[in-house]
Amino acid sequence: MIEVLSTLFALLGAFFITVASIGILRMPDLFLRMSATSKASTLGSALTLIAAMIFFQDFSVTTRCLATILFLILTTPVAAHMIGRAGYLSGVRLWERTITDELAGHYNAETRRLEGAAPTPSPAEPQPEKTGETDRFSPPSGRPE
């Protein structure tokens, strides 16, 4: 039964790693490739390591596999984000059918920094009403501070 379960996890892991490799070939730009491959390869690697944990049933193997899975879960999204950001800031083109570019106009080429935009409230968010009352933490208007 253990062999069947570990084989199932290993096959699932191999499937997701294959999906990640197909994503590298089929996705049209860097950003979609990074999105597809980082998710699928992390899941595939984790499933393969779970298969090893089930098969060997040894404390040292289990702790190493769990540490590796934790490392992958923590570092892969950060690495994908940093590679995507470096690609964007170096001028890699977006796919022509990309709908929105949320960073457009926020990159200052002189300072080489991303500048934040002022948050715009969405129409669904209620706006606070101005009642003329002072904030309860502000000093009263008649007394000096």
XYZ file of C-alpha atoms in Angstrom, residues 31-101:
71
model
C 5.544 37.185 -16.988
C 3.108 34.430 -17.929
C 5.963 31.921 -18.017
C 7.053 32.937 -14.536
C 3.507 32.670 -13.215
C 2.834 29.234 -14.661
C 6.176 27.638 -13.939
C 6.660 28.896 -10.402
C 3.334 27.504 -9.232
C 3.457 24.197 -11.081
C 7.098 23.428 -10.345
C 6.683 24.156 -6.633
C 3.666 21.878 -6.399
C 5.348 19.170 -8.480
C 8.520 19.241 -6.412
C 6.548 19.180 -3.163
C 4.504 16.178 -4.294
C 7.650 14.334 -5.347
C 9.232 15.003 -1.957
C 6.061 13.815 -0.216
C 6.363 10.600 -2.230
C 9.909 10.180 -0.905
C 8.712 10.792 2.661
C 6.006 8.154 2.310
C 8.299 5.623 0.664
C 11.289 5.849 3.015
C 9.430 6.461 6.306
C 12.592 7.647 8.011
C 12.796 10.615 10.359
C 15.877 12.128 8.718
C 14.395 11.812 5.228
C 11.084 13.256 6.405
C 12.680 16.272 8.085
C 14.868 16.991 5.066
C 11.907 16.713 2.715
C 9.753 18.958 4.901
C 12.559 21.517 5.159
C 12.993 21.463 1.385
C 9.246 21.864 0.806
C 9.147 24.803 3.226
C 12.166 26.355 1.504
C 10.514 25.991 -1.914
C 7.210 27.437 -0.725
C 8.961 30.448 0.801
C 11.532 31.206 -1.894
C 9.922 30.352 -5.233
C 7.291 33.138 -5.175
C 9.904 35.682 -4.093
C 12.307 34.588 -6.819
C 9.569 34.674 -9.468
C 8.525 38.151 -8.339
C 12.087 39.464 -8.442
C 12.780 37.977 -11.881
C 9.498 39.381 -13.195
C 10.228 42.803 -11.735
C 13.753 42.815 -13.167
C 12.320 41.870 -16.544
C 9.708 44.620 -16.387
C 12.179 47.291 -15.313
C 14.679 46.258 -17.981
C 12.040 46.701 -20.676
C 10.806 43.202 -21.473
C 7.649 43.614 -23.510
C 4.289 42.450 -22.293
C 2.242 40.128 -24.442
C 0.209 42.157 -26.952
C -3.063 40.774 -25.550
C -2.272 41.819 -21.983
C -5.262 43.766 -20.711
C -3.754 45.983 -18.001
C -0.292 47.167 -17.095
